[in-house]
CSV table of C-alpha atoms in Angstrom, one decimal:
chain,number,residue,atom,x,y,z
J,1034,MET,CA,121.5,77.9,111.4
J,1035,ALA,CA,119.2,80.8,110.7
J,1036,LEU,CA,115.8,80.3,109.1
J,1037,LEU,CA,116.0,83.5,107.3
J,1038,GLU,CA,119.0,85.7,106.5
J,1039,ILE,CA,118.8,88.9,104.7
J,1040,LYS,CA,122.2,90.4,103.6
J,1041,ASN,CA,122.6,93.8,102.6
J,1042,LEU,CA,119.3,93.9,100.8
J,1043,SER,CA,118.2,96.8,98.5
J,1044,ALA,CA,115.0,96.9,96.6
J,1045,GLY,CA,112.2,99.0,95.2
J,1046,ILE,CA,109.8,99.8,92.5
J,1047,GLU,CA,110.1,101.4,89.1
J,1048,GLU,CA,109.8,104.7,90.6
J,1049,GLY,CA,113.1,104.1,92.9
J,1050,GLU,CA,114.8,102.3,95.5
J,1051,ILE,CA,112.8,101.9,98.8
J,1052,LEU,CA,115.0,99.6,100.9
J,1053,HIS,CA,118.7,100.5,101.4
J,1054,GLY,CA,121.2,97.8,102.7
J,1055,ILE,CA,119.0,95.9,105.0
J,1056,ASP,CA,120.5,93.2,107.1
J,1057,LEU,CA,118.3,90.8,109.1
J,1058,GLN,CA,118.5,87.5,110.8
J,1059,VAL,CA,115.5,85.3,112.0
J,1060,ASN,CA,116.2,81.9,113.8
J,1061,PRO,CA,113.7,79.0,114.1
J,1062,GLY,CA,110.7,79.5,116.4
J,1063,GLU,CA,111.8,83.4,117.0
J,1064,THR,CA,109.3,86.3,117.0
J,1065,HIS,CA,110.6,89.6,115.5
J,1066,VAL,CA,108.8,92.9,115.4
J,1067,LEU,CA,109.3,95.4,112.6
J,1068,MET,CA,108.3,98.9,113.4
J,1069,GLY,CA,108.7,102.4,111.9
J,1070,PRO,CA,106.7,105.6,110.9
J,1071,ASN,CA,104.5,105.5,107.8
J,1072,GLY,CA,106.5,105.1,104.5
J,1073,ALA,CA,109.4,103.5,106.1
J,1074,GLY,CA,109.5,100.6,103.9
J,1075,LYS,CA,107.9,98.0,106.4
J,1076,SER,CA,105.5,96.5,104.2
J,1077,THR,CA,107.9,96.8,101.1
J,1078,LEU,CA,110.3,94.5,103.2
J,1079,GLY,CA,107.7,92.0,103.9
J,1080,ASN,CA,106.7,91.8,100.2
J,1081,VAL,CA,110.2,91.4,98.9
J,1082,ILE,CA,111.0,88.7,101.4
J,1083,MET,CA,107.7,86.9,100.1
J,1084,GLY,CA,108.6,87.6,96.4
J,1085,ASN,CA,106.1,90.0,95.3
J,1086,PRO,CA,107.0,90.8,91.6
J,1087,VAL,CA,105.9,94.3,92.1
J,1088,TYR,CA,109.1,94.9,94.0
J,1089,LYS,CA,112.8,94.5,92.2
J,1090,VAL,CA,115.7,93.5,94.3
J,1091,THR,CA,118.8,95.8,93.3
J,1092,GLY,CA,121.4,94.5,95.8
J,1093,GLY,CA,121.8,91.9,98.5
J,1094,ASN,CA,120.4,88.3,98.9
J,1095,ILE,CA,117.6,86.7,100.7
J,1096,ILE,CA,118.5,83.3,102.3
J,1097,PHE,CA,115.8,80.9,103.4
J,1098,ASP,CA,116.3,77.7,105.3
J,1099,GLY,CA,119.9,77.6,103.9
J,1100,GLU,CA,118.7,78.3,100.3
J,1101,ASP,CA,119.1,81.5,98.3
J,1102,ILE,CA,115.7,82.4,97.2
J,1103,THR,CA,116.4,86.0,95.9
J,1104,GLU,CA,115.3,85.3,92.4
J,1105,GLN,CA,112.6,82.6,93.2
J,1106,ALA,CA,108.8,83.4,92.5
J,1107,ALA,CA,106.3,83.8,95.3
J,1108,ASN,CA,104.6,80.4,94.8
J,1109,GLU,CA,108.1,78.7,95.0
J,1110,ARG,CA,108.8,80.4,98.3
J,1111,ALA,CA,105.4,79.8,99.6
J,1112,LYS,CA,106.0,75.8,98.9
J,1113,LYS,CA,109.2,76.2,101.0
J,1114,GLY,CA,107.3,77.5,104.1
J,1115,LEU,CA,107.1,81.2,103.6
J,1116,PHE,CA,103.7,82.7,104.4
J,1117,MET,CA,102.4,86.4,104.5
J,1118,SER,CA,99.2,87.9,105.5
J,1119,PHE,CA,98.3,91.2,103.8
J,1120,GLN,CA,96.7,94.7,105.1
J,1121,ASN,CA,94.0,94.3,102.6
J,1122,PRO,CA,93.3,90.7,101.5
J,1123,LEU,CA,91.9,90.1,98.1
J,1124,GLU,CA,88.5,88.8,97.4
J,1125,VAL,CA,88.2,85.7,95.1
J,1126,PRO,CA,84.6,84.9,94.0
J,1127,GLY,CA,83.7,81.4,93.2
J,1128,LEU,CA,86.4,79.9,95.4
J,1129,SER,CA,85.6,78.8,99.0
J,1130,LEU,CA,88.2,79.3,101.7
J,1131,GLU,CA,88.0,75.3,102.0
J,1132,ASN,CA,88.8,74.7,98.5
J,1133,PHE,CA,91.5,77.3,98.3
J,1134,LEU,CA,93.3,75.8,101.4
J,1135,ARG,CA,93.0,72.1,100.0
J,1136,ASN,CA,94.7,73.2,96.8
J,1137,ALA,CA,97.4,75.4,98.7
J,1138,ILE,CA,98.1,72.3,100.9
J,1139,ARG,CA,98.4,69.9,97.9
J,1140,GLU,CA,100.7,72.3,96.1
J,1141,ARG,CA,102.9,72.6,99.2
J,1142,THR,CA,103.3,68.9,100.0
J,1143,GLY,CA,102.9,67.6,96.5
J,1144,LYS,CA,100.5,65.0,97.7
J,1145,PRO,CA,96.9,64.5,97.4
J,1146,VAL,CA,94.7,65.7,100.4
J,1147,ARG,CA,93.0,63.2,102.4
J,1148,ILE,CA,89.5,64.5,102.8
J,1149,PHE,CA,88.6,62.8,106.1
J,1150,GLN,CA,91.8,64.0,107.8
J,1151,TYR,CA,91.3,67.7,106.1
J,1152,LYS,CA,87.9,67.9,107.4
J,1153,LYS,CA,88.9,66.9,110.8
J,1154,GLN,CA,91.8,69.6,110.8
J,1155,ILE,CA,89.4,72.3,109.6
J,1156,GLU,CA,87.2,71.4,112.6
J,1157,GLU,CA,90.0,71.4,115.2
J,1158,THR,CA,91.3,74.7,113.8
J,1159,CYS,CA,87.8,76.3,113.9
J,1160,GLY,CA,87.5,75.2,117.5
J,1161,LEU,CA,90.8,76.8,118.4
J,1162,LEU,CA,89.7,80.1,116.8
J,1163,ASP,CA,86.1,80.0,118.0
J,1164,MET,CA,84.9,80.1,114.6
J,1165,ASP,CA,81.8,78.4,112.9
J,1166,THR,CA,83.0,75.7,110.2
J,1167,SER,CA,80.3,77.3,108.0
J,1168,TYR,CA,82.8,80.2,107.8
J,1169,VAL,CA,85.1,78.0,105.4
J,1170,GLU,CA,82.5,77.3,103.0
J,1171,ARG,CA,82.1,80.8,102.0
J,1172,ASP,CA,83.8,82.2,99.0
J,1173,MET,CA,87.0,83.6,99.9
J,1174,ASN,CA,86.9,87.2,101.6
J,1175,VAL,CA,83.8,87.9,99.5
J,1176,GLY,CA,81.5,90.0,101.7
J,1177,PHE,CA,83.7,89.5,104.7
J,1178,SER,CA,84.3,92.3,107.1
J,1179,GLY,CA,87.7,93.5,108.0
J,1180,GLY,CA,87.9,91.3,111.1
J,1181,GLU,CA,86.6,88.3,109.1
J,1182,LYS,CA,89.3,88.6,106.5
J,1183,LYS,CA,91.8,88.8,109.1
J,1184,LYS,CA,90.5,85.7,111.0
J,1185,ALA,CA,90.5,83.8,107.5
J,1186,GLU,CA,94.3,84.6,107.4
J,1187,ILE,CA,95.0,83.5,110.6
J,1188,PHE,CA,92.8,80.3,109.9
J,1189,GLN,CA,95.1,79.8,106.9
J,1190,LEU,CA,98.0,80.2,108.8
J,1191,LEU,CA,97.2,77.5,111.5
J,1192,MET,CA,96.1,75.4,108.5
J,1193,LEU,CA,99.3,75.7,106.4
J,1194,SER,CA,101.7,75.7,109.3
J,1195,PRO,CA,104.7,77.5,107.4
J,1196,LYS,CA,108.1,77.7,108.8
J,1197,LEU,CA,108.0,81.6,108.7
J,1198,ALA,CA,104.9,84.0,108.8
J,1199,ILE,CA,105.1,87.5,108.0
J,1200,LEU,CA,101.9,89.4,109.4
J,1201,ASP,CA,101.4,93.0,108.0
J,1202,GLU,CA,99.3,95.0,110.2
J,1203,THR,CA,97.2,92.1,110.9
J,1204,ASP,CA,95.5,93.8,114.0
J,1205,SER,CA,94.9,97.2,112.2
J,1206,GLY,CA,91.3,98.3,112.3
J,1207,LEU,CA,90.1,95.3,114.3
J,1208,ASP,CA,87.5,95.4,117.2
J,1209,VAL,CA,88.5,93.9,120.5
J,1210,ASP,CA,86.8,90.4,119.8
J,1211,ALA,CA,88.6,90.1,116.3
J,1212,VAL,CA,91.9,91.5,118.0
J,1213,ARG,CA,91.5,88.6,120.6
J,1214,THR,CA,90.9,85.7,117.9
J,1215,VAL,CA,93.8,86.9,115.8
J,1216,SER,CA,96.0,87.1,118.8
J,1217,LYS,CA,95.1,83.6,119.9
J,1218,GLY,CA,95.9,82.2,116.5
J,1219,VAL,CA,99.2,83.8,116.4
J,1220,GLU,CA,100.1,82.6,119.8
J,1221,ILE,CA,99.1,79.1,118.9
J,1222,PHE,CA,101.5,79.3,116.1
J,1223,SER,CA,104.1,80.6,117.8
J,1224,LYS,CA,104.0,78.0,120.6
J,1225,ASN,CA,103.9,75.2,117.8
J,1226,GLY,CA,107.6,76.5,117.0
J,1227,GLY,CA,106.5,78.7,114.1
J,1228,ALA,CA,108.7,81.8,113.3
J,1229,LEU,CA,107.1,85.4,113.0
J,1230,ILE,CA,107.9,88.7,111.6
J,1231,ILE,CA,105.1,91.1,112.8
J,1232,ILE,CA,104.8,94.4,111.0
J,1233,THR,CA,102.8,96.7,113.3
J,1234,HIS,CA,101.9,100.0,114.5
J,1235,SER,CA,100.0,98.7,117.5
J,1236,THR,CA,101.4,96.4,120.2
J,1237,ARG,CA,98.1,94.7,121.1
J,1238,ILE,CA,99.0,91.6,119.0
J,1239,LEU,CA,102.1,91.3,121.1
J,1240,GLU,CA,100.7,91.2,124.4
J,1241,SER,CA,100.7,87.1,124.6
J,1242,LEU,CA,103.7,86.7,122.6
J,1243,LYS,CA,107.6,86.6,123.7
J,1244,VAL,CA,109.3,89.1,121.4
J,1245,ASP,CA,112.8,88.0,120.7
J,1246,LYS,CA,113.9,91.2,118.6
J,1247,THR,CA,112.5,94.5,117.6
J,1248,HIS,CA,113.8,96.2,114.5
J,1249,VAL,CA,113.1,99.9,113.7
J,1250,LEU,CA,112.8,100.9,110.1
J,1251,VAL,CA,113.3,104.6,109.0
J,1252,LYS,CA,113.7,105.5,105.5
J,1253,GLY,CA,114.5,102.1,104.4
J,1254,LYS,CA,117.1,101.5,106.7
J,1255,ILE,CA,117.3,99.6,110.0
J,1256,ALA,CA,117.6,102.6,112.5
J,1257,ALA,CA,117.6,100.7,115.8
J,1258,GLU,CA,117.5,97.1,117.2
J,1259,GLY,CA,116.7,95.6,120.4
J,1260,GLY,CA,114.5,93.2,122.4
J,1261,SER,CA,111.0,93.7,123.6
J,1262,GLU,CA,112.0,96.7,125.5
J,1263,LEU,CA,112.4,98.6,122.6
J,1264,VAL,CA,108.6,98.1,121.7
J,1265,GLU,CA,108.1,99.8,125.2
J,1266,GLU,CA,110.2,102.7,124.3
J,1267,ILE,CA,108.5,103.3,121.0
J,1268,ASN,CA,105.0,103.2,122.6
J,1269,ASN,CA,106.3,106.0,125.1
J,1270,GLY,CA,108.4,107.9,122.8
J,1271,GLY,CA,107.5,107.3,119.3
J,1272,PHE,CA,109.8,107.3,116.2
J,1273,GLU,CA,111.0,110.9,116.5
J,1274,LYS,CA,114.1,110.0,118.1
J,1275,TYR,CA,115.3,107.6,115.1
J,1276,ILE,CA,113.9,110.1,112.5
J,1277,LYS,CA,116.1,112.8,113.7
J,1278,GLU,CA,119.2,110.5,113.9
J,1279,ASP,CA,118.7,109.5,110.7
């Protein structure tokens, strides 16, 4: 059974429709790449899947883990195992990354968090990402550099261990070291059986991953689909071919 099934999905904002009849299926453990020119609707699709209330579904359905979640709120989707990283993560003064995650884990599991086990998991995850544990004691994203914000999101990804993660331009604007850390975390998540939808203009984050399917989005529609070879084709020729065909 598919983990995520999108059927004839149309959605947009008050000003108008952005997505037009999207069909997409992600199976457990698969890595899908979503590419396309600026304004194609890639981030919109990620936000609609996650349940961002800014966007309104005007047609079609979103099925996750066998359940129709089209009308569910974002927090309910998160409890079921959906996760999304954002291009510009919000700063949350007064709330440490450690406390935020503890609350998130409690909300998802419905059970109290065992502090000793939780601290051990933090140490292990920081070790995997070559991060100092003091990092998680800081107010969430406050004063963080762009790279630190993205590392914090990958840390959250590994700690929460969702069924499906949507990564929106996670490697955008990062230096070499930050890309290496982010890529390592994503690779660990994938090898542990997590499914991924990676929205990207760059392919650096894909170098250590097995890409199962690539989707090219143009003007709110799926213009082409293929395997990892499609990523290489776009790297070499860009999106002009698909824009003309549309």
